[in-house]
Amino acid sequence: MSAAQAVEFDVVVVGTGAGGLSTAVAARKMGLSVLLLEKDAVYGGTTARSGGVLWIPNNPISIARPEPDSLEAARAYLRHECGAHYDEARIEAFLAHGPRMVDFFMKETDVQLIPLPEYPDYHAESPGGRVAGRSIMAAPLDGRELGKRIKDRRRAARTHGGPVQRGRRRRQGLAVPPRLACLQPLSG
């Protein structure tokens, strides 16, 4: 193909972290053509380095302890954590579509998500906070399924004990961010 030939795609995704790859998979499942761009020589983005834990209140796979999760509790938690940055429209969209996203990936893809029953909210003691039931992550995948492409992925960060141990540290008050990102749009 020469540089003069135009190529069109329905969706162009920039970045191969969880957000970019999820967007690309969902678009392909809807029958759209997708161009996926990555600046690095490997795919995986920062998600591969962070452990890839998803915080999705009221998600369909977590075992809620000690009682079922609720939208009201999640809303109260986010309102408290976000303070003046609470954006009702964005929060409501997240609360409505987060569980639907989990359901979509579980039913429509080979990605399997697992609950992290010992992983608390960052500030579980805050109004609406929970000691478990909102965090999930992708189940381990046999790297042999990637074949030769396995060399193209970003290597995951090594941790001491994985997500569950990090969660215990958070519950003990270590390595806790002061506020959530609160779904603020990127600027500049």
JSON list of C-alpha atoms in Angstrom, two decimals:
[
{"chain": "A", "resi": 1, "resn": "MET", "atom": "CA", "xyz": [0.00, 0.00, 0.00]},
{"chain": "A", "resi": 2, "resn": "SER", "atom": "CA", "xyz": [1.41, 3.37, -0.95]},
{"chain": "A", "resi": 3, "resn": "ALA", "atom": "CA", "xyz": [1.39, 6.39, 1.32]},
{"chain": "A", "resi": 4, "resn": "ALA", "atom": "CA", "xyz": [-1.08, 8.06, -1.05]},
{"chain": "A", "resi": 5, "resn": "GLN", "atom": "CA", "xyz": [-3.76, 5.41, -0.50]},
{"chain": "A", "resi": 6, "resn": "ALA", "atom": "CA", "xyz": [-6.32, 6.32, 2.12]},
{"chain": "A", "resi": 7, "resn": "VAL", "atom": "CA", "xyz": [-7.34, 3.75, 4.67]},
{"chain": "A", "resi": 8, "resn": "GLU", "atom": "CA", "xyz": [-10.50, 4.23, 6.68]},
{"chain": "A", "resi": 9, "resn": "PHE", "atom": "CA", "xyz": [-11.56, 2.68, 9.96]},
{"chain": "A", "resi": 10, "resn": "ASP", "atom": "CA", "xyz": [-14.75, 3.03, 11.95]},
{"chain": "A", "resi": 11, "resn": "VAL", "atom": "CA", "xyz": [-12.80, 3.37, 15.19]},
{"chain": "A", "resi": 12, "resn": "VAL", "atom": "CA", "xyz": [-9.21, 4.45, 15.90]},
{"chain": "A", "resi": 13, "resn": "VAL", "atom": "CA", "xyz": [-7.96, 3.51, 19.36]},
{"chain": "A", "resi": 14, "resn": "VAL", "atom": "CA", "xyz": [-4.79, 5.07, 20.76]},
{"chain": "A", "resi": 15, "resn": "GLY", "atom": "CA", "xyz": [-3.11, 2.98, 23.46]},
{"chain": "A", "resi": 16, "resn": "THR", "atom": "CA", "xyz": [-3.17, -0.68, 24.38]},
{"chain": "A", "resi": 17, "resn": "GLY", "atom": "CA", "xyz": [-3.90, -0.53, 28.07]},
{"chain": "A", "resi": 18, "resn": "ALA", "atom": "CA", "xyz": [-7.13, -1.90, 29.50]},
{"chain": "A", "resi": 19, "resn": "GLY", "atom": "CA", "xyz": [-9.20, 1.02, 28.21]},
{"chain": "A", "resi": 20, "resn": "GLY", "atom": "CA", "xyz": [-7.82, 0.91, 24.67]},
{"chain": "A", "resi": 21, "resn": "LEU", "atom": "CA", "xyz": [-7.97, -2.86, 24.30]},
{"chain": "A", "resi": 22, "resn": "SER", "atom": "CA", "xyz": [-11.46, -3.00, 25.81]},
{"chain": "A", "resi": 23, "resn": "THR", "atom": "CA", "xyz": [-12.65, -0.35, 23.38]},
{"chain": "A", "resi": 24, "resn": "ALA", "atom": "CA", "xyz": [-11.10, -2.22, 20.45]},
{"chain": "A", "resi": 25, "resn": "VAL", "atom": "CA", "xyz": [-12.66, -5.55, 21.46]},
{"chain": "A", "resi": 26, "resn": "ALA", "atom": "CA", "xyz": [-16.11, -4.01, 22.01]},
{"chain": "A", "resi": 27, "resn": "ALA", "atom": "CA", "xyz": [-15.98, -2.20, 18.67]},
{"chain": "A", "resi": 28, "resn": "ARG", "atom": "CA", "xyz": [-14.99, -5.39, 16.83]},
{"chain": "A", "resi": 29, "resn": "LYS", "atom": "CA", "xyz": [-17.80, -7.29, 18.59]},
{"chain": "A", "resi": 30, "resn": "MET", "atom": "CA", "xyz": [-20.17, -4.66, 17.16]},
{"chain": "A", "resi": 31, "resn": "GLY", "atom": "CA", "xyz": [-18.83, -5.33, 13.67]},
{"chain": "A", "resi": 32, "resn": "LEU", "atom": "CA", "xyz": [-16.80, -2.15, 13.35]},
{"chain": "A", "resi": 33, "resn": "SER", "atom": "CA", "xyz": [-13.35, -1.93, 11.76]},
{"chain": "A", "resi": 34, "resn": "VAL", "atom": "CA", "xyz": [-10.68, -0.93, 14.27]},
{"chain": "A", "resi": 35, "resn": "LEU", "atom": "CA", "xyz": [-7.17, 0.50, 14.03]},
{"chain": "A", "resi": 36, "resn": "LEU", "atom": "CA", "xyz": [-5.27, 0.05, 17.29]},
{"chain": "A", "resi": 37, "resn": "LEU", "atom": "CA", "xyz": [-2.22, 2.31, 17.75]},
{"chain": "A", "resi": 38, "resn": "GLU", "atom": "CA", "xyz": [0.52, 1.95, 20.38]},
{"chain": "A", "resi": 39, "resn": "LYS", "atom": "CA", "xyz": [3.58, 4.19, 20.80]},
{"chain": "A", "resi": 40, "resn": "ASP", "atom": "CA", "xyz": [5.69, 1.46, 22.40]},
{"chain": "A", "resi": 41, "resn": "ALA", "atom": "CA", "xyz": [7.11, -1.65, 20.80]},
{"chain": "A", "resi": 42, "resn": "VAL", "atom": "CA", "xyz": [5.01, -3.76, 23.19]},
{"chain": "A", "resi": 43, "resn": "TYR", "atom": "CA", "xyz": [1.33, -3.76, 24.02]},
{"chain": "A", "resi": 44, "resn": "GLY", "atom": "CA", "xyz": [-0.29, -3.65, 27.44]},
{"chain": "A", "resi": 45, "resn": "GLY", "atom": "CA", "xyz": [0.08, -0.03, 28.49]},
{"chain": "A", "resi": 46, "resn": "THR", "atom": "CA", "xyz": [0.35, 0.93, 32.13]},
{"chain": "A", "resi": 47, "resn": "THR", "atom": "CA", "xyz": [-2.35, -1.60, 32.98]},
{"chain": "A", "resi": 48, "resn": "ALA", "atom": "CA", "xyz": [0.27, -4.34, 32.66]},
{"chain": "A", "resi": 49, "resn": "ARG", "atom": "CA", "xyz": [2.40, -2.54, 35.23]},
{"chain": "A", "resi": 50, "resn": "SER", "atom": "CA", "xyz": [-0.41, -1.68, 37.63]},
{"chain": "A", "resi": 51, "resn": "GLY", "atom": "CA", "xyz": [-1.86, -5.14, 38.10]},
{"chain": "A", "resi": 52, "resn": "GLY", "atom": "CA", "xyz": [-5.03, -4.35, 36.18]},
{"chain": "A", "resi": 53, "resn": "VAL", "atom": "CA", "xyz": [-7.51, -4.28, 39.07]},
{"chain": "A", "resi": 54, "resn": "LEU", "atom": "CA", "xyz": [-10.93, -2.88, 38.14]},
{"chain": "A", "resi": 55, "resn": "TRP", "atom": "CA", "xyz": [-13.06, -1.09, 40.71]},
{"chain": "A", "resi": 56, "resn": "ILE", "atom": "CA", "xyz": [-16.66, -1.68, 39.63]},
{"chain": "A", "resi": 57, "resn": "PRO", "atom": "CA", "xyz": [-19.34, -1.21, 42.30]},
{"chain": "A", "resi": 58, "resn": "ASN", "atom": "CA", "xyz": [-22.34, -3.54, 42.19]},
{"chain": "A", "resi": 59, "resn": "ASN", "atom": "CA", "xyz": [-20.59, -5.77, 39.65]},
{"chain": "A", "resi": 60, "resn": "PRO", "atom": "CA", "xyz": [-22.19, -9.11, 38.79]},
{"chain": "A", "resi": 61, "resn": "ILE", "atom": "CA", "xyz": [-19.32, -11.39, 39.82]},
{"chain": "A", "resi": 62, "resn": "SER", "atom": "CA", "xyz": [-18.07, -10.20, 43.18]},
{"chain": "A", "resi": 63, "resn": "ILE", "atom": "CA", "xyz": [-19.12, -11.94, 46.33]},
{"chain": "A", "resi": 64, "resn": "ALA", "atom": "CA", "xyz": [-20.32, -9.08, 48.49]},
{"chain": "A", "resi": 65, "resn": "ARG", "atom": "CA", "xyz": [-19.39, -9.24, 52.15]},
{"chain": "A", "resi": 66, "resn": "PRO", "atom": "CA", "xyz": [-20.88, -8.74, 54.65]},
{"chain": "A", "resi": 67, "resn": "GLU", "atom": "CA", "xyz": [-23.96, -7.54, 52.72]},
{"chain": "A", "resi": 68, "resn": "PRO", "atom": "CA", "xyz": [-24.81, -6.95, 49.05]},
{"chain": "A", "resi": 69, "resn": "ASP", "atom": "CA", "xyz": [-23.45, -3.82, 47.39]},
{"chain": "A", "resi": 70, "resn": "SER", "atom": "CA", "xyz": [-25.82, -1.07, 46.31]},
{"chain": "A", "resi": 71, "resn": "LEU", "atom": "CA", "xyz": [-25.77, 1.86, 43.94]},
{"chain": "A", "resi": 72, "resn": "GLU", "atom": "CA", "xyz": [-26.67, 4.14, 46.85]},
{"chain": "A", "resi": 73, "resn": "ALA", "atom": "CA", "xyz": [-23.61, 3.04, 48.85]},
{"chain": "A", "resi": 74, "resn": "ALA", "atom": "CA", "xyz": [-21.30, 3.39, 45.84]},
{"chain": "A", "resi": 75, "resn": "ARG", "atom": "CA", "xyz": [-22.74, 6.82, 45.08]},
{"chain": "A", "resi": 76, "resn": "ALA", "atom": "CA", "xyz": [-22.22, 7.92, 48.71]},
{"chain": "A", "resi": 77, "resn": "TYR", "atom": "CA", "xyz": [-18.64, 6.67, 48.64]},
{"chain": "A", "resi": 78, "resn": "LEU", "atom": "CA", "xyz": [-17.84, 8.46, 45.38]},
{"chain": "A", "resi": 79, "resn": "ARG", "atom": "CA", "xyz": [-19.56, 11.65, 46.56]},
{"chain": "A", "resi": 80, "resn": "HIS", "atom": "CA", "xyz": [-17.42, 11.60, 49.72]},
{"chain": "A", "resi": 81, "resn": "GLU", "atom": "CA", "xyz": [-14.16, 10.72, 47.94]},
{"chain": "A", "resi": 82, "resn": "CYS", "atom": "CA", "xyz": [-14.61, 13.17, 45.07]},
{"chain": "A", "resi": 83, "resn": "GLY", "atom": "CA", "xyz": [-15.78, 16.09, 47.15]},
{"chain": "A", "resi": 84, "resn": "ALA", "atom": "CA", "xyz": [-16.03, 19.20, 44.97]},
{"chain": "A", "resi": 85, "resn": "HIS", "atom": "CA", "xyz": [-14.99, 17.17, 41.90]},
{"chain": "A", "resi": 86, "resn": "TYR", "atom": "CA", "xyz": [-18.10, 14.96, 42.03]},
{"chain": "A", "resi": 87, "resn": "ASP", "atom": "CA", "xyz": [-19.61, 14.97, 38.53]},
{"chain": "A", "resi": 88, "resn": "GLU", "atom": "CA", "xyz": [-23.07, 13.47, 38.82]},
{"chain": "A", "resi": 89, "resn": "ALA", "atom": "CA", "xyz": [-23.53, 12.68, 35.12]},
{"chain": "A", "resi": 90, "resn": "ARG", "atom": "CA", "xyz": [-20.19, 10.87, 34.87]},
{"chain": "A", "resi": 91, "resn": "ILE", "atom": "CA", "xyz": [-20.67, 9.01, 38.13]},
{"chain": "A", "resi": 92, "resn": "GLU", "atom": "CA", "xyz": [-24.16, 7.87, 37.14]},
{"chain": "A", "resi": 93, "resn": "ALA", "atom": "CA", "xyz": [-22.86, 6.67, 33.75]},
{"chain": "A", "resi": 94, "resn": "PHE", "atom": "CA", "xyz": [-20.03, 4.77, 35.47]},
{"chain": "A", "resi": 95, "resn": "LEU", "atom": "CA", "xyz": [-22.37, 3.17, 38.02]},
{"chain": "A", "resi": 96, "resn": "ALA", "atom": "CA", "xyz": [-24.86, 2.17, 35.31]},
{"chain": "A", "resi": 97, "resn": "HIS", "atom": "CA", "xyz": [-22.42, 0.93, 32.68]},
{"chain": "A", "resi": 98, "resn": "GLY", "atom": "CA", "xyz": [-19.59, -0.55, 34.78]},
{"chain": "A", "resi": 99, "resn": "PRO", "atom": "CA", "xyz": [-21.59, -3.69, 35.71]},
{"chain": "A", "resi": 100, "resn": "ARG", "atom": "CA", "xyz": [-22.87, -3.93, 32.12]},
{"chain": "A", "resi": 101, "resn": "MET", "atom": "CA", "xyz": [-19.26, -3.86, 30.86]},
{"chain": "A", "resi": 102, "resn": "VAL", "atom": "CA", "xyz": [-18.33, -6.72, 33.19]},
{"chain": "A", "resi": 103, "resn": "ASP", "atom": "CA", "xyz": [-21.33, -8.72, 31.97]},
{"chain": "A", "resi": 104, "resn": "PHE", "atom": "CA", "xyz": [-20.45, -7.99, 28.32]},
{"chain": "A", "resi": 105, "resn": "PHE", "atom": "CA", "xyz": [-16.87, -9.21, 28.63]},
{"chain": "A", "resi": 106, "resn": "MET", "atom": "CA", "xyz": [-17.87, -12.30, 30.58]},
{"chain": "A", "resi": 107, "resn": "LYS", "atom": "CA", "xyz": [-20.51, -13.30, 28.00]},
{"chain": "A", "resi": 108, "resn": "GLU", "atom": "CA", "xyz": [-19.06, -12.03, 24.73]},
{"chain": "A", "resi": 109, "resn": "THR", "atom": "CA", "xyz": [-15.31, -12.62, 24.99]},
{"chain": "A", "resi": 110, "resn": "ASP", "atom": "CA", "xyz": [-12.80, -15.17, 26.24]},
{"chain": "A", "resi": 111, "resn": "VAL", "atom": "CA", "xyz": [-11.79, -12.73, 28.98]},
{"chain": "A", "resi": 112, "resn": "GLN", "atom": "CA", "xyz": [-12.82, -14.04, 32.34]},
{"chain": "A", "resi": 113, "resn": "LEU", "atom": "CA", "xyz": [-12.98, -11.76, 35.34]},
{"chain": "A", "resi": 114, "resn": "ILE", "atom": "CA", "xyz": [-12.56, -12.89, 38.91]},
{"chain": "A", "resi": 115, "resn": "PRO", "atom": "CA", "xyz": [-13.52, -11.24, 42.19]},
{"chain": "A", "resi": 116, "resn": "LEU", "atom": "CA", "xyz": [-10.90, -10.07, 44.66]},
{"chain": "A", "resi": 117, "resn": "PRO", "atom": "CA", "xyz": [-12.83, -10.74, 47.89]},
{"chain": "A", "resi": 118, "resn": "GLU", "atom": "CA", "xyz": [-10.05, -9.47, 50.15]},
{"chain": "A", "resi": 119, "resn": "TYR", "atom": "CA", "xyz": [-9.44, -6.21, 48.24]},
{"chain": "A", "resi": 120, "resn": "PRO", "atom": "CA", "xyz": [-11.03, -3.21, 50.01]},
{"chain": "A", "resi": 121, "resn": "ASP", "atom": "CA", "xyz": [-12.00, 0.22, 48.74]},
{"chain": "A", "resi": 122, "resn": "TYR", "atom": "CA", "xyz": [-9.14, 2.71, 49.19]},
{"chain": "A", "resi": 123, "resn": "HIS", "atom": "CA", "xyz": [-10.94, 4.27, 52.13]},
{"chain": "A", "resi": 124, "resn": "ALA", "atom": "CA", "xyz": [-13.28, 1.52, 53.28]},
{"chain": "A", "resi": 125, "resn": "GLU", "atom": "CA", "xyz": [-14.13, 3.50, 56.42]},
{"chain": "A", "resi": 126, "resn": "SER", "atom": "CA", "xyz": [-15.60, 6.38, 54.36]},
{"chain": "A", "resi": 127, "resn": "PRO", "atom": "CA", "xyz": [-19.38, 6.70, 53.92]},
{"chain": "A", "resi": 128, "resn": "GLY", "atom": "CA", "xyz": [-20.48, 3.99, 51.49]},
{"chain": "A", "resi": 129, "resn": "GLY", "atom": "CA", "xyz": [-17.04, 2.34, 51.61]},
{"chain": "A", "resi": 130, "resn": "ARG", "atom": "CA", "xyz": [-16.67, -1.43, 51.59]},
{"chain": "A", "resi": 131, "resn": "VAL", "atom": "CA", "xyz": [-14.05, -3.82, 52.88]},
{"chain": "A", "resi": 132, "resn": "ALA", "atom": "CA", "xyz": [-14.68, -6.13, 49.89]},
{"chain": "A", "resi": 133, "resn": "GLY", "atom": "CA", "xyz": [-16.79, -6.78, 46.83]},
{"chain": "A", "resi": 134, "resn": "ARG", "atom": "CA", "xyz": [-16.02, -4.05, 44.31]},
{"chain": "A", "resi": 135, "resn": "SER", "atom": "CA", "xyz": [-12.62, -5.00, 42.93]},
{"chain": "A", "resi": 136, "resn": "ILE", "atom": "CA", "xyz": [-12.14, -7.55, 40.15]},
{"chain": "A", "resi": 137, "resn": "MET", "atom": "CA", "xyz": [-9.42, -8.48, 37.71]},
{"chain": "A", "resi": 138, "resn": "ALA", "atom": "CA", "xyz": [-8.85, -10.61, 34.64]},
{"chain": "A", "resi": 139, "resn": "ALA", "atom": "CA", "xyz": [-8.30, -14.27, 35.43]},
{"chain": "A", "resi": 140, "resn": "PRO", "atom": "CA", "xyz": [-4.81, -15.56, 34.65]},
{"chain": "A", "resi": 141, "resn": "LEU", "atom": "CA", "xyz": [-4.30, -16.57, 31.04]},
{"chain": "A", "resi": 142, "resn": "ASP", "atom": "CA", "xyz": [-2.04, -19.33, 29.80]},
{"chain": "A", "resi": 143, "resn": "GLY", "atom": "CA", "xyz": [0.64, -17.37, 27.93]},
{"chain": "A", "resi": 144, "resn": "ARG", "atom": "CA", "xyz": [1.02, -20.22, 25.44]},
{"chain": "A", "resi": 145, "resn": "GLU", "atom": "CA", "xyz": [-2.32, -19.15, 23.97]},
{"chain": "A", "resi": 146, "resn": "LEU", "atom": "CA", "xyz": [-0.58, -16.03, 22.64]},
{"chain": "A", "resi": 147, "resn": "GLY", "atom": "CA", "xyz": [1.93, -18.09, 20.66]},
{"chain": "A", "resi": 148, "resn": "LYS", "atom": "CA", "xyz": [4.76, -16.00, 19.21]},
{"chain": "A", "resi": 149, "resn": "ARG", "atom": "CA", "xyz": [2.90, -12.80, 20.16]},
{"chain": "A", "resi": 150, "resn": "ILE", "atom": "CA", "xyz": [3.81, -13.40, 23.81]},
{"chain": "A", "resi": 151, "resn": "LYS", "atom": "CA", "xyz": [7.11, -11.59, 23.22]},
{"chain": "A", "resi": 152, "resn": "ASP", "atom": "CA", "xyz": [5.19, -8.46, 22.16]},
{"chain": "A", "resi": 153, "resn": "ARG", "atom": "CA", "xyz": [3.46, -7.87, 25.47]},
{"chain": "A", "resi": 154, "resn": "ARG", "atom": "CA", "xyz": [4.55, -5.55, 28.25]},
{"chain": "A", "resi": 155, "resn": "ARG", "atom": "CA", "xyz": [5.78, -7.55, 31.19]},
{"chain": "A", "resi": 156, "resn": "ALA", "atom": "CA", "xyz": [3.73, -7.17, 34.32]},
{"chain": "A", "resi": 157, "resn": "ALA", "atom": "CA", "xyz": [5.29, -5.48, 37.30]},
{"chain": "A", "resi": 158, "resn": "ARG", "atom": "CA", "xyz": [6.50, -7.87, 39.96]},
{"chain": "A", "resi": 159, "resn": "THR", "atom": "CA", "xyz": [4.75, -7.39, 43.26]},
{"chain": "A", "resi": 160, "resn": "HIS", "atom": "CA", "xyz": [5.13, -8.93, 46.67]},
{"chain": "A", "resi": 161, "resn": "GLY", "atom": "CA", "xyz": [2.02, -11.02, 47.03]},
{"chain": "A", "resi": 162, "resn": "GLY", "atom": "CA", "xyz": [-0.12, -9.61, 44.22]},
{"chain": "A", "resi": 163, "resn": "PRO", "atom": "CA", "xyz": [-3.34, -7.65, 44.48]},
{"chain": "A", "resi": 164, "resn": "VAL", "atom": "CA", "xyz": [-4.61, -9.29, 47.64]},
{"chain": "A", "resi": 165, "resn": "GLN", "atom": "CA", "xyz": [-1.51, -8.37, 49.63]},
{"chain": "A", "resi": 166, "resn": "ARG", "atom": "CA", "xyz": [-1.56, -4.83, 48.24]},
{"chain": "A", "resi": 167, "resn": "GLY", "atom": "CA", "xyz": [-5.18, -4.63, 49.36]},
{"chain": "A", "resi": 168, "resn": "ARG", "atom": "CA", "xyz": [-4.19, -5.64, 52.87]},
{"chain": "A", "resi": 169, "resn": "ARG", "atom": "CA", "xyz": [-1.58, -2.90, 52.90]},
{"chain": "A", "resi": 170, "resn": "ARG", "atom": "CA", "xyz": [-4.23, -0.39, 51.87]},
{"chain": "A", "resi": 171, "resn": "ARG", "atom": "CA", "xyz": [-6.53, -1.57, 54.64]},
{"chain": "A", "resi": 172, "resn": "GLN", "atom": "CA", "xyz": [-3.65, -1.03, 57.08]},
{"chain": "A", "resi": 173, "resn": "GLY", "atom": "CA", "xyz": [-3.29, 2.54, 55.84]},
{"chain": "A", "resi": 174, "resn": "LEU", "atom": "CA", "xyz": [-0.16, 2.18, 53.69]},
{"chain": "A", "resi": 175, "resn": "ALA", "atom": "CA", "xyz": [0.23, 3.34, 50.08]},
{"chain": "A", "resi": 176, "resn": "VAL", "atom": "CA", "xyz": [-3.23, 4.90, 49.97]},
{"chain": "A", "resi": 177, "resn": "PRO", "atom": "CA", "xyz": [-3.83, 7.72, 47.48]},
{"chain": "A", "resi": 178, "resn": "PRO", "atom": "CA", "xyz": [-5.47, 10.76, 49.09]},
{"chain": "A", "resi": 179, "resn": "ARG", "atom": "CA", "xyz": [-8.38, 10.94, 46.59]},
{"chain": "A", "resi": 180, "resn": "LEU", "atom": "CA", "xyz": [-9.74, 9.00, 43.64]},
{"chain": "A", "resi": 181, "resn": "ALA", "atom": "CA", "xyz": [-9.38, 10.39, 40.13]},
{"chain": "A", "resi": 182, "resn": "CYS", "atom": "CA", "xyz": [-13.15, 10.99, 40.18]},
{"chain": "A", "resi": 183, "resn": "LEU", "atom": "CA", "xyz": [-13.55, 10.47, 36.45]},
{"chain": "A", "resi": 184, "resn": "GLN", "atom": "CA", "xyz": [-12.21, 13.92, 35.59]},
{"chain": "A", "resi": 185, "resn": "PRO", "atom": "CA", "xyz": [-11.68, 14.60, 31.88]},
{"chain": "A", "resi": 186, "resn": "LEU", "atom": "CA", "xyz": [-8.12, 14.96, 30.65]},
{"chain": "A", "resi": 187, "resn": "SER", "atom": "CA", "xyz": [-7.11, 18.49, 29.76]},
{"chain": "A", "resi": 188, "resn": "GLY", "atom": "CA", "xyz": [-4.38, 20.18, 27.77]}
]
